[in-house]
PDB file of C-alpha atoms in Angstrom:
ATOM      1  CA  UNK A  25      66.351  18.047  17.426  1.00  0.00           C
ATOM      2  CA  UNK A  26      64.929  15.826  14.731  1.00  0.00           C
ATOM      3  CA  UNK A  27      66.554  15.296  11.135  1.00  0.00           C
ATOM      4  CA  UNK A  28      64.496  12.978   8.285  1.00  0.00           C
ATOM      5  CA  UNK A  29      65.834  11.760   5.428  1.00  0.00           C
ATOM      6  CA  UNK A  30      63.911   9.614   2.667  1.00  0.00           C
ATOM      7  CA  UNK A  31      64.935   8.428   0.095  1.00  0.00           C
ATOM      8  CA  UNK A  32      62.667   7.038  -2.756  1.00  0.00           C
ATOM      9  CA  UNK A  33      62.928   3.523  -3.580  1.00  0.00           C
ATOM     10  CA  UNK A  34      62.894   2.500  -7.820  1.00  0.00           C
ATOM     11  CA  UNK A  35      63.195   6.246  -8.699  1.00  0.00           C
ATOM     12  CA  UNK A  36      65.787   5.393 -10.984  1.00  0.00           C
ATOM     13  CA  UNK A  37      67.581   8.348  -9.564  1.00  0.00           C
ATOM     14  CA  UNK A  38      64.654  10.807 -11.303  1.00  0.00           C
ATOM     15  CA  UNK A  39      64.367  13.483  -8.331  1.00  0.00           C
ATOM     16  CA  UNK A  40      60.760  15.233  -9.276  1.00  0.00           C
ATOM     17  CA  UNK A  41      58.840  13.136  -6.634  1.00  0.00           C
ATOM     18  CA  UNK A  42      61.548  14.132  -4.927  1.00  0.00           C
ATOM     19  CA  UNK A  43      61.378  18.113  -5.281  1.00  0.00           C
ATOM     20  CA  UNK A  44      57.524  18.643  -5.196  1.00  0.00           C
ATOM     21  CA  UNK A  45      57.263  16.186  -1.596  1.00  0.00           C
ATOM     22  CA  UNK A  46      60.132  18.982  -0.219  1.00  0.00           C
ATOM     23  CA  UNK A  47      58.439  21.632  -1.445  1.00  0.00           C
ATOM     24  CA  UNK A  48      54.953  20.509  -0.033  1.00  0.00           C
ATOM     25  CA  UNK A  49      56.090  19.767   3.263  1.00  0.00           C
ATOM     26  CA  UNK A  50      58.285  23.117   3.673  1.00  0.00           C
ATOM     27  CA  UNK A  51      54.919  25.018   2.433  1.00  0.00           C
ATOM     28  CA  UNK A  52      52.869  23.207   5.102  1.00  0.00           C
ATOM     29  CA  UNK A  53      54.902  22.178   8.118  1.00  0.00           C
ATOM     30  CA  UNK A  54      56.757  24.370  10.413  1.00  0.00           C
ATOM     31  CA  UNK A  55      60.041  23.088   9.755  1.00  0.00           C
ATOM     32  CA  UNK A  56      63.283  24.486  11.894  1.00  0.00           C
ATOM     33  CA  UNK A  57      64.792  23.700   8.311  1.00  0.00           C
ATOM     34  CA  UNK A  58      63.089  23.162   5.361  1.00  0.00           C
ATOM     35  CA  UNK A  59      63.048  20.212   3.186  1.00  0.00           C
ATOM     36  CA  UNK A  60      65.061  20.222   0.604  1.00  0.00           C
ATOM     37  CA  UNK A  61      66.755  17.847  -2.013  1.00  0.00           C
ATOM     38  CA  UNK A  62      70.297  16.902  -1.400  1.00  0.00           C
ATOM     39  CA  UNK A  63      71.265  13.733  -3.396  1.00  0.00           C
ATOM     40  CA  UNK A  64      69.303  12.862  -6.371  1.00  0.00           C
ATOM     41  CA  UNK A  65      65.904  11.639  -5.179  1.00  0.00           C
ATOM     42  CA  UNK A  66      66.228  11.803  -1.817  1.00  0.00           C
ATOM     43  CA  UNK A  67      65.073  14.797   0.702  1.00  0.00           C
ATOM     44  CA  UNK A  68      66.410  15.469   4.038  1.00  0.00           C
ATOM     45  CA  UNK A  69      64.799  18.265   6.875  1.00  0.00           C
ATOM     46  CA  UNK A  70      65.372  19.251  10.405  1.00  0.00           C
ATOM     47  CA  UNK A  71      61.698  19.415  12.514  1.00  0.00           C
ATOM     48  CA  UNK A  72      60.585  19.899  16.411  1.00  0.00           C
ATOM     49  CA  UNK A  73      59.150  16.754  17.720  1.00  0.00           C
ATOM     50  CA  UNK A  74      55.403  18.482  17.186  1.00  0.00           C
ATOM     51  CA  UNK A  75      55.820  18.481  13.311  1.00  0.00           C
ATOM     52  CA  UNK A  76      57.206  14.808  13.208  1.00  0.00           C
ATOM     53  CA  UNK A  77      53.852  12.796  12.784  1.00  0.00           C
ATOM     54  CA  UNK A  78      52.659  15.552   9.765  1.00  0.00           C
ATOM     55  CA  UNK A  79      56.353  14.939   8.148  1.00  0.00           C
ATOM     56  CA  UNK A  80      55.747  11.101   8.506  1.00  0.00           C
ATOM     57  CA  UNK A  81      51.771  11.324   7.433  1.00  0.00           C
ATOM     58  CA  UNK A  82      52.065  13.218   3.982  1.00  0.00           C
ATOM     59  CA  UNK A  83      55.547  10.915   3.198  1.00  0.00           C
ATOM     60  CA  UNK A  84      53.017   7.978   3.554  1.00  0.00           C
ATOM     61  CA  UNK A  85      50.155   9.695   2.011  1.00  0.00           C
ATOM     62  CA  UNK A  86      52.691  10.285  -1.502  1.00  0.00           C
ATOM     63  CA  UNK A  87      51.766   8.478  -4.517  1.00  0.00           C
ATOM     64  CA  UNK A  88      55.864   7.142  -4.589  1.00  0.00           C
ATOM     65  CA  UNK A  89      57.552   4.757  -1.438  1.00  0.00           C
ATOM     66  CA  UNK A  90      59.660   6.081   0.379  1.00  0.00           C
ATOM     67  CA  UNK A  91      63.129   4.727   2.644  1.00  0.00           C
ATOM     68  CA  UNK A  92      62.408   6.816   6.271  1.00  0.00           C
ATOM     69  CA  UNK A  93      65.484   7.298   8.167  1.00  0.00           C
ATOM     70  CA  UNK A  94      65.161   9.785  11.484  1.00  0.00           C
ATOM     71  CA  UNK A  95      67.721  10.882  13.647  1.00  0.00           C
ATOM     72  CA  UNK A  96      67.085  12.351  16.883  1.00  0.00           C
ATOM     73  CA  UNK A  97      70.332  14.685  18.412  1.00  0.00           C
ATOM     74  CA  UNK A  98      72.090  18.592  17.921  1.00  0.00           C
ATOM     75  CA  UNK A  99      71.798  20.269  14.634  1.00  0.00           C
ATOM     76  CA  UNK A 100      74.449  23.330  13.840  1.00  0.00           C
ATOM     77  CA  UNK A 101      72.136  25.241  11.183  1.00  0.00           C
ATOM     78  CA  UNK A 102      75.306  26.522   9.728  1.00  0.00           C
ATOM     79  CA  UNK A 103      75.789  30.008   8.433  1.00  0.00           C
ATOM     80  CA  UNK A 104      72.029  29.967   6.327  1.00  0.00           C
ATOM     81  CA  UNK A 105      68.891  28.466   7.214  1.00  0.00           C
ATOM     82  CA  UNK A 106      69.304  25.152   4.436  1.00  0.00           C
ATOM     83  CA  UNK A 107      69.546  21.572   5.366  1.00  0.00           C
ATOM     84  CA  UNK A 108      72.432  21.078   3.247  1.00  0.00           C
ATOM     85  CA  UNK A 109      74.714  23.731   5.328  1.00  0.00           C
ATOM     86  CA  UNK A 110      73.760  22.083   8.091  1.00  0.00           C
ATOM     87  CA  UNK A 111      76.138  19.679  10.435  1.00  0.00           C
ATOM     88  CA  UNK A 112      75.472  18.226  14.137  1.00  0.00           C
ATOM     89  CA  UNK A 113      74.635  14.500  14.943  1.00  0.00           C
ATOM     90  CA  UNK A 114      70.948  14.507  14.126  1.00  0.00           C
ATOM     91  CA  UNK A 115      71.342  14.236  10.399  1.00  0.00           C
ATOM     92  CA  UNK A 116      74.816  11.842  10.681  1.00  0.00           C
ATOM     93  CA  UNK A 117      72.230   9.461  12.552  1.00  0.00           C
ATOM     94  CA  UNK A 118      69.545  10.148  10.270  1.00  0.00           C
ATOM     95  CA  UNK A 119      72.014   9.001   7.269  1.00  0.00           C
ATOM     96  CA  UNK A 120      72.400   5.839   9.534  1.00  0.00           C
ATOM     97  CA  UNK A 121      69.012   5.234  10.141  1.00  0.00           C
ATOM     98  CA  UNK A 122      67.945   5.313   6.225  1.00  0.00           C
ATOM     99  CA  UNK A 123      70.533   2.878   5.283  1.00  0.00           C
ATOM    100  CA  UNK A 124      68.998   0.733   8.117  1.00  0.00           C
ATOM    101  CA  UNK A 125      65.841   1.234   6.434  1.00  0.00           C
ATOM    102  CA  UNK A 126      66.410  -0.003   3.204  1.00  0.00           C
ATOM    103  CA  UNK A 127      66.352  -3.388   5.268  1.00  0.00           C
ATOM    104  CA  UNK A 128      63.396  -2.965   7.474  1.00  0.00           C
ATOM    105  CA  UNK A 129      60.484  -4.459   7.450  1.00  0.00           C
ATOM    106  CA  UNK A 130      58.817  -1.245   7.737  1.00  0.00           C
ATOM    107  CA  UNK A 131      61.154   0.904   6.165  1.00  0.00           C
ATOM    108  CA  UNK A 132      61.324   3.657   8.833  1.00  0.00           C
ATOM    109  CA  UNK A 133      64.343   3.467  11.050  1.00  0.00           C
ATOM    110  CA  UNK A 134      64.604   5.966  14.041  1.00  0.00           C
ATOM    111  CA  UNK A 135      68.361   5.884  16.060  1.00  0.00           C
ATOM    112  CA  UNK A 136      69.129   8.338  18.829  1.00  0.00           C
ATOM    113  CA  UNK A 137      72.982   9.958  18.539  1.00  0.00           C
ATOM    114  CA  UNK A 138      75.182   8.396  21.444  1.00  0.00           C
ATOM    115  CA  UNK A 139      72.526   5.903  22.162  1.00  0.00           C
ATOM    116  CA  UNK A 140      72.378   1.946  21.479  1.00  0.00           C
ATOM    117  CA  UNK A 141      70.629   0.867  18.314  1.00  0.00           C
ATOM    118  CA  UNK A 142      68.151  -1.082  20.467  1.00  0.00           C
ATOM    119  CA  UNK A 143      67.757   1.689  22.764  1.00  0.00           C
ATOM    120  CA  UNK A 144      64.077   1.865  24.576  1.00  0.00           C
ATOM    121  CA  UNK A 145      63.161   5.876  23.409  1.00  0.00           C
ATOM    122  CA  UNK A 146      64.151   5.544  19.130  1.00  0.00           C
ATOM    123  CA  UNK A 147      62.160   1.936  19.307  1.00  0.00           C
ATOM    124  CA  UNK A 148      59.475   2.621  20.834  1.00  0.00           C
ATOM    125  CA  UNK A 149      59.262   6.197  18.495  1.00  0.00           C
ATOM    126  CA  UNK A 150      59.778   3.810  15.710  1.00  0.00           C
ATOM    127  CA  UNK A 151      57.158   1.265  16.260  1.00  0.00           C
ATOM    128  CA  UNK A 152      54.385   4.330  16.749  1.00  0.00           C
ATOM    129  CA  UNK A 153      55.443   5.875  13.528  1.00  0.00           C
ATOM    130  CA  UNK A 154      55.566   2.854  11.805  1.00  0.00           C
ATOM    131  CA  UNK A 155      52.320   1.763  12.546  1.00  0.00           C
ATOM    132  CA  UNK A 156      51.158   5.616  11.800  1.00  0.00           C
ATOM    133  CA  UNK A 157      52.811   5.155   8.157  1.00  0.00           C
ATOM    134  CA  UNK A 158      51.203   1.651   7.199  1.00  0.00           C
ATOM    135  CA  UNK A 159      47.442   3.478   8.836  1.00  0.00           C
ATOM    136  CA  UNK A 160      48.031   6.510   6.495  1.00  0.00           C
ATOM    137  CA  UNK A 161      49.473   4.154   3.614  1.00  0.00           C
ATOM    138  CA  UNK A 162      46.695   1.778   3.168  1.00  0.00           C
ATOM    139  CA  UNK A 163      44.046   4.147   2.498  1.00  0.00           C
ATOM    140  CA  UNK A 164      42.362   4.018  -1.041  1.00  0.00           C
ATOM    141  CA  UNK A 165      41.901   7.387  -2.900  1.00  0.00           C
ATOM    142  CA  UNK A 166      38.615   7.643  -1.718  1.00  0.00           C
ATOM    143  CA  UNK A 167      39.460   7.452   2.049  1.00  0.00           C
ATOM    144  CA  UNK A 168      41.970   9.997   1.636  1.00  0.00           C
ATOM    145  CA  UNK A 169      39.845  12.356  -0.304  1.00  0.00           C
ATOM    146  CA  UNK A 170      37.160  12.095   2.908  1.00  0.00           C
ATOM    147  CA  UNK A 171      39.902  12.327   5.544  1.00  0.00           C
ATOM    148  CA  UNK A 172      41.274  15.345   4.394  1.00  0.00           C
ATOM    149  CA  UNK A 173      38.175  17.085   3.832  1.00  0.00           C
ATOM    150  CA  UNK A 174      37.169  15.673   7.020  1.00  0.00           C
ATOM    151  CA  UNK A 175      40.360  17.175   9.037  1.00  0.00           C
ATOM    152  CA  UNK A 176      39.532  20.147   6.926  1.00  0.00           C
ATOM    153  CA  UNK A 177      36.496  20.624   9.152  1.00  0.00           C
ATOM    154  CA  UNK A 178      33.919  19.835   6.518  1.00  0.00           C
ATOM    155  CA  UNK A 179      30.871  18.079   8.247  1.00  0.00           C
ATOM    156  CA  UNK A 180      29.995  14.485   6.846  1.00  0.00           C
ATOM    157  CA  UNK A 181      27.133  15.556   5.040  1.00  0.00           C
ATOM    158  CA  UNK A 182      29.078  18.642   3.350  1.00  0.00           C
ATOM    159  CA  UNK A 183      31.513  15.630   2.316  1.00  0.00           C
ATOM    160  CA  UNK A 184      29.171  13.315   1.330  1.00  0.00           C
ATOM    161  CA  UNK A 185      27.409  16.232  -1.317  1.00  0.00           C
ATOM    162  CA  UNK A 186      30.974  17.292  -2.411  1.00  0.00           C
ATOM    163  CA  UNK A 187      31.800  14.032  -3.518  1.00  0.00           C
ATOM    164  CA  UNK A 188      28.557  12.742  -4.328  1.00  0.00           C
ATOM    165  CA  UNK A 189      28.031   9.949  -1.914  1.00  0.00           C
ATOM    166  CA  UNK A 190      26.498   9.434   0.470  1.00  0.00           C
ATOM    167  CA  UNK A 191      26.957  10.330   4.525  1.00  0.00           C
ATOM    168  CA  UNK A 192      26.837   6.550   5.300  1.00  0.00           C
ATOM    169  CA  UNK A 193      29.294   5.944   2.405  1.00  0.00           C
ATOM    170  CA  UNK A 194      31.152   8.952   4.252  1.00  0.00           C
ATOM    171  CA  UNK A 195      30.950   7.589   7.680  1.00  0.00           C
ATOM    172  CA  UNK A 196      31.967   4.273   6.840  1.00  0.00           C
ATOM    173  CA  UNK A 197      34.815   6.007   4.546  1.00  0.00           C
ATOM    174  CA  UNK A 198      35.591   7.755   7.815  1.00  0.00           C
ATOM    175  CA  UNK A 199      35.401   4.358  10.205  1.00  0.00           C
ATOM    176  CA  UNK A 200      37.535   2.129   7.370  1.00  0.00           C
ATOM    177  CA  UNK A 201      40.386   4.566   7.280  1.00  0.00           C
ATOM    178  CA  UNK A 202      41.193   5.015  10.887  1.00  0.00           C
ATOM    179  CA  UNK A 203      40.847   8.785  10.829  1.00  0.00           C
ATOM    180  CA  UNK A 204      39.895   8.948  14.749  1.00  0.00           C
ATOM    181  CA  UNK A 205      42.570   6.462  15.360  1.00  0.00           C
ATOM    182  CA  UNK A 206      45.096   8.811  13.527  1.00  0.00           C
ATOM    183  CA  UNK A 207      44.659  11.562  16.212  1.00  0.00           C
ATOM    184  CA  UNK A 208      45.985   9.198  19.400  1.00  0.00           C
ATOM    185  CA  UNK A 209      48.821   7.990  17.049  1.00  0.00           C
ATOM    186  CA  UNK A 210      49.995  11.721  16.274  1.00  0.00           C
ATOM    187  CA  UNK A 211      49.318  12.750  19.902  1.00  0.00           C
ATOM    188  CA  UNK A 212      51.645   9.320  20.983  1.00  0.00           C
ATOM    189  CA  UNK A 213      54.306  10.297  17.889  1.00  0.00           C
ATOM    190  CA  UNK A 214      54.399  14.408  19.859  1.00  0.00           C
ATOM    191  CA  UNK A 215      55.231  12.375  23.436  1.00  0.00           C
ATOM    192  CA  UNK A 216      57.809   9.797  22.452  1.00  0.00           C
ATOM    193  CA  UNK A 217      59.499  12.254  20.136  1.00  0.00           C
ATOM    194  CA  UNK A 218      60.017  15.076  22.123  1.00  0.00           C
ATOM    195  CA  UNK A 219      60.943  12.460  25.316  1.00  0.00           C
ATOM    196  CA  UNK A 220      63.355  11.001  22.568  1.00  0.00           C
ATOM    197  CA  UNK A 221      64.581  14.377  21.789  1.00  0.00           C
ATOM    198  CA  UNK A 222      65.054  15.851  25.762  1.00  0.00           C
ATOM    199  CA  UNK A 223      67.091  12.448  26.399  1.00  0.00           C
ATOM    200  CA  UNK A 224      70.038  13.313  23.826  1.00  0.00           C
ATOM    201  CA  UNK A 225      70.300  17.048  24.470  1.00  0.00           C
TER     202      UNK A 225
END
């Protein structure tokens, strides 16, 4: 199983970034528990390895920065479904890996429970997501206005007429952000993560 934490860096310990990022990605994602806040303005969740690269996607899409920490091993769900009843060694190495975070280059850490730090499986999960985040992160407002109509099935020239541009402007919009590029990354972030995930259970 996979627990996230983030935590969001120069909040000043204000936790409405915070709330409204849980909330979004418990109404969107199919979460095995749903994000929630549990310290100030930090979030933590519990996700199959399929709903990793959306978790990881809309964190980088937010307006704030965020401190990524995942931890891949057993989750107890405790006696209700909420994060913050929950125990097992996913979210202990989650803790770990966002206090490693706070000191990495990309700010994502991912640690396996009961493996090595430099362990092949959490590195090479790491490096995918990483470079998934920084993709997702650098896009200006307008790229991420035409990637999410585009993944909303909207054709480029529906996109180009609902933001009145046009379908070059779209298709280079489309080309600049990476959006094809996005699909292999997510499909790469599904393999390592659940071959992360089978190798600690």
């Amino acid at each position: 199983m996979l627990a996230l934490i983030a935590d969001q860096r120069r909040s000043g310990g204000d936790s409405r970034a915070a709330d409204a990022l849980a909330r979004a990605l418990s109404s969107t994602l199919d979460l095995e528990l749903p994000a929630a806040v549990t310290a100030g303005d930090e979030f933590e969740l519990v996700c199959p390895p399929g709903a990793l690269a959306a978790a990881v996607t809309r964190i980088a899409e937010d307006a704030a920065d965020w401190y990524v920490g995942v931890g891949i091993g057993t989750v107890d769900p405790g006696p209700e479904p909420r994060v913050n009843l929950a125990g097992g060694t996913a979210l202990v190495t989650a803790r770990k890996a966002l206090e490693r975070a706070k000191t990495d280059a990309a700010a994502l850490v991912v640690l396996a429970a009961g493996a090595p730090d430099d362990a092949a499986a959490p590195r090479a999960l790491r490096g995918v997501l990483a470079a998934l985040a920084d993709l997702v992160g650098r896009r200006s407002g307008d790229q991420q206005a035409t990637v999410g109509l585009w993944r909303a099935g909207r054709t480029q020239r529906e996109i180009a007429a609902e933001l009145g541009v046009t379908q070059q402007a779209v298709s280079r919009r489309l080309r600049a952000s990476g959006a094809a590029f996005e699909d292999d990354l997510r499909l790469a972030v599904a393999h390592l993560a659940a071959a992360a995930d089978g190798a600690v259970r």
